[in-house]
Amino acid sequence: MRRQVRKSGNGIKVFSFDVDGTLVSMRFADCVWLQGIPEAYAAKEGVSFEQAFDFVKSEYDKIGDNRVEWYKMDYWLQKFGLSTTREELFGKYKGEVEIYEEVESVLKVLKAEGFKLVISSNAAIEFIEFQIRPIRKYFSLVFSATSDFGAVKKSNGFYTRVCEIADVKPHEVIHIGDHWVFDFVNPREIGMTAYFLDRGRSRNRNIKGEDDEFVISNLNGILDKFRKR
Ligand SMILES: [Mg+2]
């Protein structure tokens, strides 16, 4: 029996999803950034993988995920002087793409209930498209903050643009993601409803009481919130 999702009464029209850590695990991205790139750097410089890893990682950390460059493969390939390509790296690790097991069934229910589904990610568009291929059909719009708008989701401007393009008001959107600031604090600031996805819930931060109802441990938590009594 199909689960019922309540649509009327709350005015929600759109569900927006983060990608890394939300729809897919970090495995593929970690392999590309923390294995493929250091390996290529080690080969080029004739140093050990460990030395290359430490150097590459410290360079990533200097930039940090608040800056657009952090997400851009071309920036790093050029910075490290590597001749490998994105296609090569993606091909090498394609077996590591991992869509979380409950994702497709949840998307299917929401789609069948008439909600519009969109993606709102910081990842570069190539990373998004490559990893979500099996579930791409459920989404009507895919937004990469860094590729499409040259900004990270840190700015509220990003979510405002998403609403404009999707032609909805912020209060008609529910966003779900696993980054406390990018996916929870910021979308709420412009009036969206947000759910913080905490897949490793018990070992993480203590959520203050009033926010607790907006924390879920997997995407089924969304259906539980909207299921008819
Ligand atoms: Mg994420």
PDB file of C-alpha atoms and ligand atoms in Angstrom:
ATOM      1  CA  MET A   1       0.000   0.000   0.000  1.00  0.00           C
ATOM      2  CA  ARG A   2       1.314   3.383  -0.953  1.00  0.00           C
ATOM      3  CA  ARG A   3       2.007   5.755   1.819  1.00  0.00           C
ATOM      4  CA  GLN A   4      -0.119   8.855   1.862  1.00  0.00           C
ATOM      5  CA  VAL A   5       1.529  12.206   1.995  1.00  0.00           C
ATOM      6  CA  ARG A   6      -0.468  15.171   3.124  1.00  0.00           C
ATOM      7  CA  LYS A   7      -0.367  18.004   0.655  1.00  0.00           C
ATOM      8  CA  SER A   8      -3.279  20.255   1.406  1.00  0.00           C
ATOM      9  CA  GLY A   9      -3.283  22.619   4.316  1.00  0.00           C
ATOM     10  CA  ASN A  10       0.411  23.366   4.506  1.00  0.00           C
ATOM     11  CA  GLY A  11       0.853  24.878   1.054  1.00  0.00           C
ATOM     12  CA  ILE A  12       4.025  22.979   0.262  1.00  0.00           C
ATOM     13  CA  LYS A  13       4.695  22.662  -3.466  1.00  0.00           C
ATOM     14  CA  VAL A  14       8.388  21.914  -3.779  1.00  0.00           C
ATOM     15  CA  PHE A  15      10.850  19.587  -2.074  1.00  0.00           C
ATOM     16  CA  SER A  16      14.471  20.619  -2.442  1.00  0.00           C
ATOM     17  CA  PHE A  17      17.351  18.234  -1.756  1.00  0.00           C
ATOM     18  CA  ASP A  18      21.033  18.588  -1.076  1.00  0.00           C
ATOM     19  CA  VAL A  19      23.143  15.900  -2.809  1.00  0.00           C
ATOM     20  CA  ASP A  20      26.353  14.879  -1.001  1.00  0.00           C
ATOM     21  CA  GLY A  21      25.524  13.171   2.273  1.00  0.00           C
ATOM     22  CA  THR A  22      21.809  13.500   1.518  1.00  0.00           C
ATOM     23  CA  LEU A  23      20.998  11.624  -1.709  1.00  0.00           C
ATOM     24  CA  VAL A  24      24.409  10.037  -2.194  1.00  0.00           C
ATOM     25  CA  SER A  25      27.159   9.082   0.221  1.00  0.00           C
ATOM     26  CA  MET A  26      30.477  10.923   0.244  1.00  0.00           C
ATOM     27  CA  ARG A  27      32.259   7.841  -1.098  1.00  0.00           C
ATOM     28  CA  PHE A  28      32.570   8.902  -4.726  1.00  0.00           C
ATOM     29  CA  ALA A  29      33.535  12.506  -3.962  1.00  0.00           C
ATOM     30  CA  ASP A  30      36.032  11.359  -1.324  1.00  0.00           C
ATOM     31  CA  CYS A  31      37.617   8.931  -3.789  1.00  0.00           C
ATOM     32  CA  VAL A  32      38.023  11.639  -6.408  1.00  0.00           C
ATOM     33  CA  TRP A  33      39.311  14.350  -4.053  1.00  0.00           C
ATOM     34  CA  LEU A  34      41.188  12.352  -1.434  1.00  0.00           C
ATOM     35  CA  GLN A  35      42.481   9.441  -3.487  1.00  0.00           C
ATOM     36  CA  GLY A  36      42.533  10.280  -7.182  1.00  0.00           C
ATOM     37  CA  ILE A  37      43.991  13.768  -6.898  1.00  0.00           C
ATOM     38  CA  PRO A  38      46.690  12.883  -4.326  1.00  0.00           C
ATOM     39  CA  GLU A  39      47.620   9.792  -6.365  1.00  0.00           C
ATOM     40  CA  ALA A  40      48.054  11.883  -9.490  1.00  0.00           C
ATOM     41  CA  TYR A  41      50.069  14.434  -7.525  1.00  0.00           C
ATOM     42  CA  ALA A  42      52.283  11.711  -5.999  1.00  0.00           C
ATOM     43  CA  ALA A  43      52.973  10.273  -9.453  1.00  0.00           C
ATOM     44  CA  LYS A  44      53.813  13.663 -10.886  1.00  0.00           C
ATOM     45  CA  GLU A  45      56.082  14.771  -8.027  1.00  0.00           C
ATOM     46  CA  GLY A  46      57.596  11.361  -7.312  1.00  0.00           C
ATOM     47  CA  VAL A  47      56.587  11.466  -3.652  1.00  0.00           C
ATOM     48  CA  SER A  48      54.704   8.953  -1.516  1.00  0.00           C
ATOM     49  CA  PHE A  49      50.918   8.888  -1.489  1.00  0.00           C
ATOM     50  CA  GLU A  50      50.965   9.945   2.173  1.00  0.00           C
ATOM     51  CA  GLN A  51      53.100  12.995   1.446  1.00  0.00           C
ATOM     52  CA  ALA A  52      50.936  13.927  -1.512  1.00  0.00           C
ATOM     53  CA  PHE A  53      47.772  13.407   0.521  1.00  0.00           C
ATOM     54  CA  ASP A  54      48.957  15.649   3.348  1.00  0.00           C
ATOM     55  CA  PHE A  55      49.936  18.388   0.936  1.00  0.00           C
ATOM     56  CA  VAL A  56      46.757  18.209  -1.147  1.00  0.00           C
ATOM     57  CA  LYS A  57      44.564  18.071   1.934  1.00  0.00           C
ATOM     58  CA  SER A  58      46.266  21.083   3.487  1.00  0.00           C
ATOM     59  CA  GLU A  59      45.737  23.026   0.259  1.00  0.00           C
ATOM     60  CA  TYR A  60      42.024  22.113   0.253  1.00  0.00           C
ATOM     61  CA  ASP A  61      41.762  23.244   3.867  1.00  0.00           C
ATOM     62  CA  LYS A  62      43.382  26.593   3.095  1.00  0.00           C
ATOM     63  CA  ILE A  63      40.577  27.364   0.657  1.00  0.00           C
ATOM     64  CA  GLY A  64      37.729  25.747   2.607  1.00  0.00           C
ATOM     65  CA  ASP A  65      34.158  24.967   1.633  1.00  0.00           C
ATOM     66  CA  ASN A  66      32.980  28.549   1.994  1.00  0.00           C
ATOM     67  CA  ARG A  67      34.797  29.438  -1.199  1.00  0.00           C
ATOM     68  CA  VAL A  68      33.712  28.549  -4.704  1.00  0.00           C
ATOM     69  CA  GLU A  69      37.170  27.307  -5.806  1.00  0.00           C
ATOM     70  CA  TRP A  70      36.962  24.450  -3.307  1.00  0.00           C
ATOM     71  CA  TYR A  71      34.295  22.816  -5.508  1.00  0.00           C
ATOM     72  CA  LYS A  72      35.995  23.314  -8.879  1.00  0.00           C
ATOM     73  CA  MET A  73      37.955  20.429 -10.327  1.00  0.00           C
ATOM     74  CA  ASP A  74      39.663  22.549 -12.979  1.00  0.00           C
ATOM     75  CA  TYR A  75      40.959  24.923 -10.336  1.00  0.00           C
ATOM     76  CA  TRP A  76      42.685  22.081  -8.460  1.00  0.00           C
ATOM     77  CA  LEU A  77      44.006  20.257 -11.507  1.00  0.00           C
ATOM     78  CA  GLN A  78      45.591  23.481 -12.620  1.00  0.00           C
ATOM     79  CA  LYS A  79      46.850  24.449  -9.170  1.00  0.00           C
ATOM     80  CA  PHE A  80      48.589  21.090  -8.717  1.00  0.00           C
ATOM     81  CA  GLY A  81      49.740  21.014 -12.343  1.00  0.00           C
ATOM     82  CA  LEU A  82      48.054  17.675 -13.046  1.00  0.00           C
ATOM     83  CA  SER A  83      47.411  16.334 -16.514  1.00  0.00           C
ATOM     84  CA  THR A  84      44.660  13.935 -15.456  1.00  0.00           C
ATOM     85  CA  THR A  85      41.109  14.963 -16.366  1.00  0.00           C
ATOM     86  CA  ARG A  86      37.762  14.962 -14.673  1.00  0.00           C
ATOM     87  CA  GLU A  87      36.536  12.303 -17.105  1.00  0.00           C
ATOM     88  CA  GLU A  88      39.458  10.060 -16.176  1.00  0.00           C
ATOM     89  CA  LEU A  89      38.889  10.470 -12.451  1.00  0.00           C
ATOM     90  CA  PHE A  90      35.126  10.013 -12.722  1.00  0.00           C
ATOM     91  CA  GLY A  91      35.600   6.896 -14.829  1.00  0.00           C
ATOM     92  CA  LYS A  92      38.080   5.463 -12.374  1.00  0.00           C
ATOM     93  CA  TYR A  93      35.711   5.776  -9.431  1.00  0.00           C
ATOM     94  CA  LYS A  94      32.315   5.337 -11.053  1.00  0.00           C
ATOM     95  CA  GLY A  95      31.790   2.152  -9.060  1.00  0.00           C
ATOM     96  CA  GLU A  96      31.932   4.191  -5.852  1.00  0.00           C
ATOM     97  CA  VAL A  97      28.786   6.199  -6.535  1.00  0.00           C
ATOM     98  CA  GLU A  98      26.346   5.225  -3.807  1.00  0.00           C
ATOM     99  CA  ILE A  99      22.759   6.441  -3.689  1.00  0.00           C
ATOM    100  CA  TYR A 100      21.349   5.867  -0.220  1.00  0.00           C
ATOM    101  CA  GLU A 101      18.954   2.957  -0.221  1.00  0.00           C
ATOM    102  CA  GLU A 102      15.764   4.760   0.846  1.00  0.00           C
ATOM    103  CA  VAL A 103      16.170   7.664  -1.589  1.00  0.00           C
ATOM    104  CA  GLU A 104      14.382   6.417  -4.680  1.00  0.00           C
ATOM    105  CA  SER A 105      11.301   5.128  -2.847  1.00  0.00           C
ATOM    106  CA  VAL A 106      10.910   8.462  -1.059  1.00  0.00           C
ATOM    107  CA  LEU A 107      11.309  10.478  -4.271  1.00  0.00           C
ATOM    108  CA  LYS A 108       8.775   8.229  -5.969  1.00  0.00           C
ATOM    109  CA  VAL A 109       6.144   8.859  -3.290  1.00  0.00           C
ATOM    110  CA  LEU A 110       6.666  12.625  -3.277  1.00  0.00           C
ATOM    111  CA  LYS A 111       6.581  12.797  -7.066  1.00  0.00           C
ATOM    112  CA  ALA A 112       3.417  10.685  -7.233  1.00  0.00           C
ATOM    113  CA  GLU A 113       1.787  13.053  -4.751  1.00  0.00           C
ATOM    114  CA  GLY A 114       2.353  15.892  -7.173  1.00  0.00           C
ATOM    115  CA  PHE A 115       5.232  17.693  -5.511  1.00  0.00           C
ATOM    116  CA  LYS A 116       7.898  19.266  -7.656  1.00  0.00           C
ATOM    117  CA  LEU A 117      11.348  17.970  -6.749  1.00  0.00           C
ATOM    118  CA  VAL A 118      14.513  20.008  -7.164  1.00  0.00           C
ATOM    119  CA  ILE A 119      18.174  19.690  -6.262  1.00  0.00           C
ATOM    120  CA  SER A 120      20.006  22.485  -4.438  1.00  0.00           C
ATOM    121  CA  SER A 121      23.651  21.551  -4.062  1.00  0.00           C
ATOM    122  CA  ASN A 122      27.007  23.218  -3.610  1.00  0.00           C
ATOM    123  CA  ALA A 123      28.716  20.511  -5.640  1.00  0.00           C
ATOM    124  CA  ALA A 124      29.851  21.276  -9.174  1.00  0.00           C
ATOM    125  CA  ILE A 125      27.171  20.375 -11.708  1.00  0.00           C
ATOM    126  CA  GLU A 126      29.329  17.582 -13.187  1.00  0.00           C
ATOM    127  CA  PHE A 127      29.558  15.858  -9.804  1.00  0.00           C
ATOM    128  CA  ILE A 128      25.811  16.149  -9.319  1.00  0.00           C
ATOM    129  CA  GLU A 129      24.786  14.880 -12.750  1.00  0.00           C
ATOM    130  CA  PHE A 130      27.275  12.016 -12.688  1.00  0.00           C
ATOM    131  CA  GLN A 131      26.066  10.686  -9.354  1.00  0.00           C
ATOM    132  CA  ILE A 132      22.311  11.092  -9.665  1.00  0.00           C
ATOM    133  CA  ARG A 133      21.842   9.537 -13.094  1.00  0.00           C
ATOM    134  CA  PRO A 134      19.598   6.671 -11.901  1.00  0.00           C
ATOM    135  CA  ILE A 135      17.277   9.109 -10.079  1.00  0.00           C
ATOM    136  CA  ARG A 136      17.592  12.136 -12.354  1.00  0.00           C
ATOM    137  CA  LYS A 137      14.110  11.584 -13.778  1.00  0.00           C
ATOM    138  CA  TYR A 138      12.434  12.584 -10.510  1.00  0.00           C
ATOM    139  CA  PHE A 139      13.851  16.112 -10.559  1.00  0.00           C
ATOM    140  CA  SER A 140      12.512  18.964 -12.621  1.00  0.00           C
ATOM    141  CA  LEU A 141      15.320  21.385 -11.741  1.00  0.00           C
ATOM    142  CA  VAL A 142      18.924  20.901 -10.686  1.00  0.00           C
ATOM    143  CA  PHE A 143      20.746  23.836  -9.097  1.00  0.00           C
ATOM    144  CA  SER A 144      24.467  23.910  -8.420  1.00  0.00           C
ATOM    145  CA  ALA A 145      25.167  26.979  -6.322  1.00  0.00           C
ATOM    146  CA  THR A 146      28.803  27.004  -7.399  1.00  0.00           C
ATOM    147  CA  SER A 147      28.360  26.182 -11.100  1.00  0.00           C
ATOM    148  CA  ASP A 148      25.136  28.087 -11.767  1.00  0.00           C
ATOM    149  CA  PHE A 149      25.489  31.116  -9.504  1.00  0.00           C
ATOM    150  CA  GLY A 150      29.185  31.232  -8.616  1.00  0.00           C
ATOM    151  CA  ALA A 151      28.335  31.173  -4.914  1.00  0.00           C
ATOM    152  CA  VAL A 152      27.984  28.699  -2.088  1.00  0.00           C
ATOM    153  CA  LYS A 153      24.695  28.004  -0.352  1.00  0.00           C
ATOM    154  CA  LYS A 154      25.979  30.147   2.468  1.00  0.00           C
ATOM    155  CA  SER A 155      24.306  33.086   0.836  1.00  0.00           C
ATOM    156  CA  ASN A 156      20.575  33.422   1.230  1.00  0.00           C
ATOM    157  CA  GLY A 157      20.649  34.793  -2.291  1.00  0.00           C
ATOM    158  CA  PHE A 158      21.026  31.248  -3.536  1.00  0.00           C
ATOM    159  CA  TYR A 159      17.739  30.035  -2.057  1.00  0.00           C
ATOM    160  CA  THR A 160      16.003  33.195  -3.197  1.00  0.00           C
ATOM    161  CA  ARG A 161      17.121  32.480  -6.767  1.00  0.00           C
ATOM    162  CA  VAL A 162      15.977  28.867  -6.501  1.00  0.00           C
ATOM    163  CA  CYS A 163      12.503  30.054  -5.481  1.00  0.00           C
ATOM    164  CA  GLU A 164      12.378  32.610  -8.277  1.00  0.00           C
ATOM    165  CA  ILE A 165      13.333  30.095 -10.939  1.00  0.00           C
ATOM    166  CA  ALA A 166      11.053  27.378  -9.536  1.00  0.00           C
ATOM    167  CA  ASP A 167       8.342  30.064  -9.379  1.00  0.00           C
ATOM    168  CA  VAL A 168       7.355  29.449  -5.772  1.00  0.00           C
ATOM    169  CA  LYS A 169       7.397  31.364  -2.520  1.00  0.00           C
ATOM    170  CA  PRO A 170       9.921  30.305   0.154  1.00  0.00           C
ATOM    171  CA  HIS A 171       7.131  29.121   2.461  1.00  0.00           C
ATOM    172  CA  GLU A 172       6.030  26.682  -0.249  1.00  0.00           C
ATOM    173  CA  VAL A 173       9.401  24.918  -0.202  1.00  0.00           C
ATOM    174  CA  ILE A 174      10.868  22.261   2.038  1.00  0.00           C
ATOM    175  CA  HIS A 175      14.634  21.843   1.851  1.00  0.00           C
ATOM    176  CA  ILE A 176      16.461  18.803   3.200  1.00  0.00           C
ATOM    177  CA  GLY A 177      20.211  18.492   3.667  1.00  0.00           C
ATOM    178  CA  ASP A 178      23.004  17.464   5.983  1.00  0.00           C
ATOM    179  CA  HIS A 179      24.912  20.732   6.478  1.00  0.00           C
ATOM    180  CA  TRP A 180      23.768  22.688   9.501  1.00  0.00           C
ATOM    181  CA  VAL A 181      24.412  26.143   8.032  1.00  0.00           C
ATOM    182  CA  PHE A 182      24.049  25.581   4.276  1.00  0.00           C
ATOM    183  CA  ASP A 183      21.004  23.327   4.472  1.00  0.00           C
ATOM    184  CA  PHE A 184      19.248  24.304   7.674  1.00  0.00           C
ATOM    185  CA  VAL A 185      20.066  27.767   9.006  1.00  0.00           C
ATOM    186  CA  ASN A 186      20.213  29.547   5.635  1.00  0.00           C
ATOM    187  CA  PRO A 187      17.054  28.265   3.922  1.00  0.00           C
ATOM    188  CA  ARG A 188      15.098  29.004   7.116  1.00  0.00           C
ATOM    189  CA  GLU A 189      16.341  32.559   7.072  1.00  0.00           C
ATOM    190  CA  ILE A 190      14.318  33.322   3.949  1.00  0.00           C
ATOM    191  CA  GLY A 191      11.235  31.486   5.179  1.00  0.00           C
ATOM    192  CA  MET A 192      11.664  27.992   3.796  1.00  0.00           C
ATOM    193  CA  THR A 193      10.957  25.007   5.973  1.00  0.00           C
ATOM    194  CA  ALA A 194      14.138  22.983   6.383  1.00  0.00           C
ATOM    195  CA  TYR A 195      14.912  19.568   7.749  1.00  0.00           C
ATOM    196  CA  PHE A 196      18.385  18.779   8.976  1.00  0.00           C
ATOM    197  CA  LEU A 197      19.398  15.284   7.911  1.00  0.00           C
ATOM    198  CA  ASP A 198      21.584  13.683  10.525  1.00  0.00           C
ATOM    199  CA  ARG A 199      22.326  10.171   9.292  1.00  0.00           C
ATOM    200  CA  GLY A 200      24.646   9.496  12.235  1.00  0.00           C
ATOM    201  CA  ARG A 201      22.304  11.096  14.672  1.00  0.00           C
ATOM    202  CA  SER A 202      23.375   9.672  18.017  1.00  0.00           C
ATOM    203  CA  ARG A 203      27.012  10.662  17.678  1.00  0.00           C
ATOM    204  CA  ASN A 204      26.450  14.225  16.593  1.00  0.00           C
ATOM    205  CA  ARG A 205      25.438  17.522  18.033  1.00  0.00           C
ATOM    206  CA  ASN A 206      22.714  17.899  20.564  1.00  0.00           C
ATOM    207  CA  ILE A 207      19.867  19.701  18.905  1.00  0.00           C
ATOM    208  CA  LYS A 208      18.040  22.167  21.071  1.00  0.00           C
ATOM    209  CA  GLY A 209      14.484  21.111  21.892  1.00  0.00           C
ATOM    210  CA  GLU A 210      12.587  23.422  19.582  1.00  0.00           C
ATOM    211  CA  ASP A 211      14.547  22.338  16.495  1.00  0.00           C
ATOM    212  CA  ASP A 212      14.297  18.664  17.266  1.00  0.00           C
ATOM    213  CA  GLU A 213      11.179  18.103  15.172  1.00  0.00           C
ATOM    214  CA  PHE A 214      13.175  19.347  12.164  1.00  0.00           C
ATOM    215  CA  VAL A 215      15.895  16.730  12.484  1.00  0.00           C
ATOM    216  CA  ILE A 216      15.555  13.445  10.602  1.00  0.00           C
ATOM    217  CA  SER A 217      17.902  10.471  10.441  1.00  0.00           C
ATOM    218  CA  ASN A 218      17.046   9.413   6.877  1.00  0.00           C
ATOM    219  CA  LEU A 219      14.706  10.604   4.128  1.00  0.00           C
ATOM    220  CA  ASN A 220      11.837   8.401   5.294  1.00  0.00           C
ATOM    221  CA  GLY A 221      11.617  10.906   8.117  1.00  0.00           C
ATOM    222  CA  ILE A 222      10.141  13.358   5.612  1.00  0.00           C
ATOM    223  CA  LEU A 223       7.305  11.005   4.718  1.00  0.00           C
ATOM    224  CA  ASP A 224       6.637  10.412   8.399  1.00  0.00           C
ATOM    225  CA  LYS A 225       6.195  14.160   8.858  1.00  0.00           C
ATOM    226  CA  PHE A 226       3.711  14.448   6.036  1.00  0.00           C
ATOM    227  CA  ARG A 227       1.880  11.170   6.203  1.00  0.00           C
ATOM    228  CA  LYS A 228      -1.819  11.377   6.829  1.00  0.00           C
ATOM    229  CA  ARG A 229      -2.900  10.234  10.231  1.00  0.00           C
TER     230      ARG A 229
HETATM  231 MG    MG B   1      25.612  17.701   1.922  1.00  0.00          MG
END
